């Protein structure tokens, strides 16, 4: 069962959602089914829809939260007769109702309740689920912006600023993530494999009662941005990039990246580029304040990186012109970060509805096109700040892909930095009324002192 | 890439499958899609269909193996333009073709190849995938036993006896699983939580380059048969039941259960029941030979358990009559085991087609109805042997559910064994030409000496 502060928060969230919805249009929010791996009964660990978790506080496989006539009720599927044998005792409907503060009905009664009504819903992100949802809701299809749009907008408006209960859970996720990174840093040794460090970090999360919020990236090849393989041996000159985050048992995510030298000491070139990425991160975090455009946070970090690369002689040209051309994307091809909450990319199941303010769309420019968030920051929003530097062979072979002429790049200088394949530094930053709070930095024994441990801070 | 012995085996498997199929009916075997957890891009770790892994040797998301006119070819979906950035370089079609020994085509060409043909397939176990499969194959529905049945029967006939390449992989899975159990046993301490032991065991699998073949069960409440929660604190008198198995990077499964005392020493009552389950397991393993009916293996273990419970005074009555009535199911409600291979319940996606010989169906008797395998054993088949003893409150409250009269149970005697909630002992046993080989027992440093460590063997 979820903690009581979360149960109470969910009641308030449901009330606030009901107040935002048209009373004549009922809404259904599905928990979603479990998924088989290789056959139906051998399931992945169940993970309910984040919208359902937001409103109910816990996942209940196959359940449906129904909001109608100013009231919320939960429809739950029947348990098989022998469920007690395989899964143990579970609360009956009355007990569950008392625990969640929700009226509970059998799912088999749902058709009766919804009969003749046009029911708005959050369309499942898996297309394969659409047919069963349509059948249950009596809807011909799930492409109906007029019907569903107001529900989705209301959910986005509610979920963008985190409430106190959410922040408490997000701090738990941050703490567990920090401890995993601390352990990953401590166990790393030359001759280990990436999987050894990953196993130690994920075990730390498991001991904290958490899972992983996303596929862990623990790699000596950080230039592959979403590298989920862990088969490489760690050599003395390698940097290890670890992007690992906890998911609490209540569904909230942490998201931290650190990059450390396998040997425990940076080379001079590694230190120079690490210091540059760290400077970019600090510049970006300093701009996380209410009212700031997140796109400007991205551009602030980009400016530091471009200026630094010009100073190092890797890029050639005027800083302003290079930024205008998107030169940063040659070495920093992704966005500065994203929303964080119940999803590691919060509400990405809704496309850009949460990430992009109404009327805004993705840039066509390579690099900026990957920016997942383009909104003015507001108190309660949690974002990641994660600049990086990568040498991606396929980009460097063709700078034109980034819109850059070959002469803007000094390959002779770059060749000296061959021992840096990928560096990323990522923290989770909460927008407060007066500025920001780094959730992954204010914790005891944080890995933020990594910089001190490996001698970067002194060089800044 | 899979090891070369597996690539060669897959070529032979495809040839053998083609030889079994009607040359005028082409067949399609899908690798299957990846699955989002909470949004489409945040996927569970990809796991291809076991039939695809059997025939190709590695998972390729969204690919389709097509068997037509005596030839196998692989249709692969296009990679997104920026896939190199996120997922790194990957082999092109020519390289993949050379590596797998298969002709490779773009998936977009498939419709042309299959045009006008009735294509047999393995229906996906996720109903939600049926529509997209029907669309790709140009079939109106996937309920067509006449079309698909011969393909499914051919796959079952091929996959039931494991070839040498499969056995090599299954031994790797067994070895990794044994090492996880060894570590789980070693780290267990009073005051830990179940999750601490589970984390240590899963980390051992990860360090061996393996994942989990199924949701790990590591619990002081072994009486909940599929207990995937790990939140309990381990107390001095508890037994810890650990059912944890490796899945190799090639998809093959191990499946081991051990039950050990948290304190390191059994109580007298725990030792008595552990010895009984161990005796049942040994009796069952002794019967794993070519030609034996697996149902008889189940009944042999059941006999040992019923006789032992009568000897202990827990059950009252004639052993033969009690077995006839299914009395064992009150304390041993599941089957003695199942097929093991690429799936932990091998080929369970096909229902009972693999587990039950043609013409046989599940028993109606409680307990026996859960037996997942009813075939004559043959060389190359791998089965688990996993008797258990459990005190399931909801069964003990109502022995009538098992078809047992209340007077067959001496509750006063049973009360003395209250410190045993669940015991299970499970090994993976390969049927050989002359008898059997315990894959999980013939390994160095096996946990099979657990019995010696905790002083059970001496008491037998």
PDB file of N, CA and C in Angstrom, chain A residues 103-154:
ATOM      1  N   UNK A 103     -14.473   4.750  -3.986  1.00  0.00           N
ATOM      2  CA  UNK A 103     -15.528   3.760  -4.182  1.00  0.00           C
ATOM      3  C   UNK A 103     -15.045   2.727  -5.209  1.00  0.00           C
ATOM      4  N   UNK A 104     -15.204   1.439  -4.885  1.00  0.00           N
ATOM      5  CA  UNK A 104     -14.678   0.370  -5.746  1.00  0.00           C
ATOM      6  C   UNK A 104     -15.844  -0.430  -6.322  1.00  0.00           C
ATOM      7  N   UNK A 105     -15.817  -0.685  -7.604  1.00  0.00           N
ATOM      8  CA  UNK A 105     -16.846  -1.492  -8.268  1.00  0.00           C
ATOM      9  C   UNK A 105     -16.167  -2.581  -9.097  1.00  0.00           C
ATOM     10  N   UNK A 106     -16.902  -3.657  -9.378  1.00  0.00           N
ATOM     11  CA  UNK A 106     -16.335  -4.657 -10.289  1.00  0.00           C
ATOM     12  C   UNK A 106     -16.316  -4.142 -11.731  1.00  0.00           C
ATOM     13  N   UNK A 107     -15.269  -4.465 -12.440  1.00  0.00           N
ATOM     14  CA  UNK A 107     -15.115  -3.983 -13.815  1.00  0.00           C
ATOM     15  C   UNK A 107     -16.275  -4.453 -14.698  1.00  0.00           C
ATOM     16  N   UNK A 108     -16.818  -5.601 -14.341  1.00  0.00           N
ATOM     17  CA  UNK A 108     -17.943  -6.138 -15.123  1.00  0.00           C
ATOM     18  C   UNK A 108     -19.167  -5.217 -15.064  1.00  0.00           C
ATOM     19  N   UNK A 109     -19.219  -4.323 -14.073  1.00  0.00           N
ATOM     20  CA  UNK A 109     -20.344  -3.372 -13.986  1.00  0.00           C
ATOM     21  C   UNK A 109     -20.101  -2.111 -14.813  1.00  0.00           C
ATOM     22  N   UNK A 110     -18.907  -1.989 -15.404  1.00  0.00           N
ATOM     23  CA  UNK A 110     -18.566  -0.712 -16.023  1.00  0.00           C
ATOM     24  C   UNK A 110     -19.471  -0.357 -17.200  1.00  0.00           C
ATOM     25  N   UNK A 111     -19.731  -1.357 -18.037  1.00  0.00           N
ATOM     26  CA  UNK A 111     -20.524  -1.082 -19.253  1.00  0.00           C
ATOM     27  C   UNK A 111     -21.848  -0.417 -18.894  1.00  0.00           C
ATOM     28  N   UNK A 112     -22.462  -0.899 -17.812  1.00  0.00           N
ATOM     29  CA  UNK A 112     -23.730  -0.340 -17.338  1.00  0.00           C
ATOM     30  C   UNK A 112     -23.563   1.142 -16.970  1.00  0.00           C
ATOM     31  N   UNK A 113     -22.508   1.446 -16.234  1.00  0.00           N
ATOM     32  CA  UNK A 113     -22.279   2.828 -15.797  1.00  0.00           C
ATOM     33  C   UNK A 113     -22.072   3.778 -16.963  1.00  0.00           C
ATOM     34  N   UNK A 114     -21.349   3.289 -17.973  1.00  0.00           N
ATOM     35  CA  UNK A 114     -20.936   4.181 -19.059  1.00  0.00           C
ATOM     36  C   UNK A 114     -21.913   4.157 -20.224  1.00  0.00           C
ATOM     37  N   UNK A 115     -22.944   3.364 -20.084  1.00  0.00           N
ATOM     38  CA  UNK A 115     -23.853   3.161 -21.225  1.00  0.00           C
ATOM     39  C   UNK A 115     -24.385   4.493 -21.771  1.00  0.00           C
ATOM     40  N   UNK A 116     -24.244   4.624 -23.086  1.00  0.00           N
ATOM     41  CA  UNK A 116     -24.806   5.796 -23.756  1.00  0.00           C
ATOM     42  C   UNK A 116     -24.016   7.060 -23.541  1.00  0.00           C
ATOM     43  N   UNK A 117     -22.871   6.974 -22.822  1.00  0.00           N
ATOM     44  CA  UNK A 117     -22.088   8.183 -22.562  1.00  0.00           C
ATOM     45  C   UNK A 117     -20.874   8.238 -23.469  1.00  0.00           C
ATOM     46  N   UNK A 118     -20.484   9.427 -23.827  1.00  0.00           N
ATOM     47  CA  UNK A 118     -19.224   9.617 -24.543  1.00  0.00           C
ATOM     48  C   UNK A 118     -18.145   9.834 -23.499  1.00  0.00           C
ATOM     49  N   UNK A 119     -17.241   8.879 -23.369  1.00  0.00           N
ATOM     50  CA  UNK A 119     -16.261   8.877 -22.291  1.00  0.00           C
ATOM     51  C   UNK A 119     -14.892   9.299 -22.834  1.00  0.00           C
ATOM     52  N   UNK A 120     -14.354  10.366 -22.261  1.00  0.00           N
ATOM     53  CA  UNK A 120     -12.995  10.787 -22.625  1.00  0.00           C
ATOM     54  C   UNK A 120     -11.989   9.843 -21.988  1.00  0.00           C
ATOM     55  N   UNK A 121     -10.816   9.718 -22.599  1.00  0.00           N
ATOM     56  CA  UNK A 121      -9.791   8.859 -22.000  1.00  0.00           C
ATOM     57  C   UNK A 121      -8.398   9.319 -22.415  1.00  0.00           C
ATOM     58  N   UNK A 122      -7.390   8.750 -21.739  1.00  0.00           N
ATOM     59  CA  UNK A 122      -6.000   8.911 -22.160  1.00  0.00           C
ATOM     60  C   UNK A 122      -5.697   7.730 -23.082  1.00  0.00           C
ATOM     61  N   UNK A 123      -5.537   7.953 -24.364  1.00  0.00           N
ATOM     62  CA  UNK A 123      -5.294   6.816 -25.259  1.00  0.00           C
ATOM     63  C   UNK A 123      -4.017   6.071 -24.871  1.00  0.00           C
ATOM     64  N   UNK A 124      -4.085   4.741 -24.767  1.00  0.00           N
ATOM     65  CA  UNK A 124      -2.867   3.982 -24.420  1.00  0.00           C
ATOM     66  C   UNK A 124      -1.782   4.213 -25.463  1.00  0.00           C
ATOM     67  N   UNK A 125      -0.518   4.302 -25.005  1.00  0.00           N
ATOM     68  CA  UNK A 125       0.574   4.534 -25.952  1.00  0.00           C
ATOM     69  C   UNK A 125       0.842   3.305 -26.805  1.00  0.00           C
ATOM     70  N   UNK A 126       0.385   2.120 -26.375  1.00  0.00           N
ATOM     71  CA  UNK A 126       0.520   0.925 -27.209  1.00  0.00           C
ATOM     72  C   UNK A 126      -0.688   0.847 -28.125  1.00  0.00           C
ATOM     73  N   UNK A 127      -0.458   0.960 -29.430  1.00  0.00           N
ATOM     74  CA  UNK A 127      -1.558   0.906 -30.394  1.00  0.00           C
ATOM     75  C   UNK A 127      -2.375  -0.382 -30.236  1.00  0.00           C
ATOM     76  N   UNK A 128      -1.693  -1.471 -29.903  1.00  0.00           N
ATOM     77  CA  UNK A 128      -2.369  -2.753 -29.791  1.00  0.00           C
ATOM     78  C   UNK A 128      -3.450  -2.775 -28.725  1.00  0.00           C
ATOM     79  N   UNK A 129      -3.396  -1.811 -27.778  1.00  0.00           N
ATOM     80  CA  UNK A 129      -4.398  -1.771 -26.716  1.00  0.00           C
ATOM     81  C   UNK A 129      -5.638  -0.986 -27.121  1.00  0.00           C
ATOM     82  N   UNK A 130      -5.584  -0.290 -28.255  1.00  0.00           N
ATOM     83  CA  UNK A 130      -6.685   0.610 -28.598  1.00  0.00           C
ATOM     84  C   UNK A 130      -7.996  -0.137 -28.794  1.00  0.00           C
ATOM     85  N   UNK A 131      -7.930  -1.313 -29.439  1.00  0.00           N
ATOM     86  CA  UNK A 131      -9.177  -2.030 -29.737  1.00  0.00           C
ATOM     87  C   UNK A 131      -9.922  -2.398 -28.453  1.00  0.00           C
ATOM     88  N   UNK A 132      -9.187  -2.891 -27.448  1.00  0.00           N
ATOM     89  CA  UNK A 132      -9.870  -3.312 -26.222  1.00  0.00           C
ATOM     90  C   UNK A 132     -10.410  -2.100 -25.457  1.00  0.00           C
ATOM     91  N   UNK A 133      -9.685  -0.984 -25.504  1.00  0.00           N
ATOM     92  CA  UNK A 133     -10.172   0.242 -24.839  1.00  0.00           C
ATOM     93  C   UNK A 133     -11.426   0.758 -25.543  1.00  0.00           C
ATOM     94  N   UNK A 134     -11.399   0.768 -26.860  1.00  0.00           N
ATOM     95  CA  UNK A 134     -12.586   1.204 -27.615  1.00  0.00           C
ATOM     96  C   UNK A 134     -13.792   0.329 -27.264  1.00  0.00           C
ATOM     97  N   UNK A 135     -13.558  -0.981 -27.198  1.00  0.00           N
ATOM     98  CA  UNK A 135     -14.655  -1.899 -26.903  1.00  0.00           C
ATOM     99  C   UNK A 135     -15.241  -1.605 -25.521  1.00  0.00           C
ATOM    100  N   UNK A 136     -14.358  -1.388 -24.541  1.00  0.00           N
ATOM    101  CA  UNK A 136     -14.835  -1.161 -23.177  1.00  0.00           C
ATOM    102  C   UNK A 136     -15.586   0.169 -23.068  1.00  0.00           C
ATOM    103  N   UNK A 137     -15.099   1.191 -23.773  1.00  0.00           N
ATOM    104  CA  UNK A 137     -15.724   2.513 -23.668  1.00  0.00           C
ATOM    105  C   UNK A 137     -16.881   2.681 -24.653  1.00  0.00           C
ATOM    106  N   UNK A 138     -17.045   1.706 -25.534  1.00  0.00           N
ATOM    107  CA  UNK A 138     -18.090   1.856 -26.557  1.00  0.00           C
ATOM    108  C   UNK A 138     -17.788   2.979 -27.519  1.00  0.00           C
ATOM    109  N   UNK A 139     -16.494   3.183 -27.796  1.00  0.00           N
ATOM    110  CA  UNK A 139     -16.082   4.240 -28.730  1.00  0.00           C
ATOM    111  C   UNK A 139     -15.624   3.628 -30.045  1.00  0.00           C
ATOM    112  N   UNK A 140     -15.885   4.290 -31.158  1.00  0.00           N
ATOM    113  CA  UNK A 140     -15.460   3.726 -32.440  1.00  0.00           C
ATOM    114  C   UNK A 140     -13.946   3.823 -32.647  1.00  0.00           C
ATOM    115  N   UNK A 141     -13.318   4.845 -32.112  1.00  0.00           N
ATOM    116  CA  UNK A 141     -11.870   5.008 -32.288  1.00  0.00           C
ATOM    117  C   UNK A 141     -11.338   5.923 -31.191  1.00  0.00           C
ATOM    118  N   UNK A 142      -9.991   6.021 -31.127  1.00  0.00           N
ATOM    119  CA  UNK A 142      -9.359   6.853 -30.100  1.00  0.00           C
ATOM    120  C   UNK A 142      -8.669   8.073 -30.716  1.00  0.00           C
ATOM    121  N   UNK A 143      -9.053   8.456 -31.879  1.00  0.00           N
ATOM    122  CA  UNK A 143      -8.550   9.717 -32.444  1.00  0.00           C
ATOM    123  C   UNK A 143      -9.677  10.732 -32.337  1.00  0.00           C
ATOM    124  N   UNK A 144      -9.792  11.364 -31.178  1.00  0.00           N
ATOM    125  CA  UNK A 144     -10.882  12.296 -30.966  1.00  0.00           C
ATOM    126  C   UNK A 144     -10.402  13.397 -30.028  1.00  0.00           C
ATOM    127  N   UNK A 145      -9.662  14.344 -30.613  1.00  0.00           N
ATOM    128  CA  UNK A 145      -9.058  15.424 -29.828  1.00  0.00           C
ATOM    129  C   UNK A 145     -10.133  16.236 -29.099  1.00  0.00           C
ATOM    130  N   UNK A 146     -11.260  16.426 -29.731  1.00  0.00           N
ATOM    131  CA  UNK A 146     -12.316  17.225 -29.087  1.00  0.00           C
ATOM    132  C   UNK A 146     -12.797  16.554 -27.809  1.00  0.00           C
ATOM    133  N   UNK A 147     -12.883  15.236 -27.828  1.00  0.00           N
ATOM    134  CA  UNK A 147     -13.368  14.507 -26.650  1.00  0.00           C
ATOM    135  C   UNK A 147     -12.266  14.367 -25.591  1.00  0.00           C
ATOM    136  N   UNK A 148     -11.055  13.948 -26.010  1.00  0.00           N
ATOM    137  CA  UNK A 148      -9.990  13.629 -25.052  1.00  0.00           C
ATOM    138  C   UNK A 148      -9.121  14.837 -24.677  1.00  0.00           C
ATOM    139  N   UNK A 149      -9.007  15.809 -25.589  1.00  0.00           N
ATOM    140  CA  UNK A 149      -8.074  16.916 -25.379  1.00  0.00           C
ATOM    141  C   UNK A 149      -8.213  17.614 -24.035  1.00  0.00           C
ATOM    142  N   UNK A 150      -9.426  17.972 -23.626  1.00  0.00           N
ATOM    143  CA  UNK A 150      -9.554  18.661 -22.333  1.00  0.00           C
ATOM    144  C   UNK A 150      -9.062  17.822 -21.151  1.00  0.00           C
ATOM    145  N   UNK A 151      -9.271  16.507 -21.192  1.00  0.00           N
ATOM    146  CA  UNK A 151      -8.759  15.633 -20.122  1.00  0.00           C
ATOM    147  C   UNK A 151      -7.234  15.651 -20.113  1.00  0.00           C
ATOM    148  N   UNK A 152      -6.636  15.524 -21.295  1.00  0.00           N
ATOM    149  CA  UNK A 152      -5.171  15.499 -21.380  1.00  0.00           C
ATOM    150  C   UNK A 152      -4.574  16.830 -20.930  1.00  0.00           C
ATOM    151  N   UNK A 153      -5.193  17.935 -21.356  1.00  0.00           N
ATOM    152  CA  UNK A 153      -4.698  19.254 -20.934  1.00  0.00           C
ATOM    153  C   UNK A 153      -4.808  19.424 -19.416  1.00  0.00           C
ATOM    154  N   UNK A 154      -5.909  18.936 -18.859  1.00  0.00           N
ATOM    155  CA  UNK A 154      -6.089  19.044 -17.407  1.00  0.00           C
ATOM    156  C   UNK A 154      -5.029  18.232 -16.674  1.00  0.00           C
TER     157      UNK A 154
END
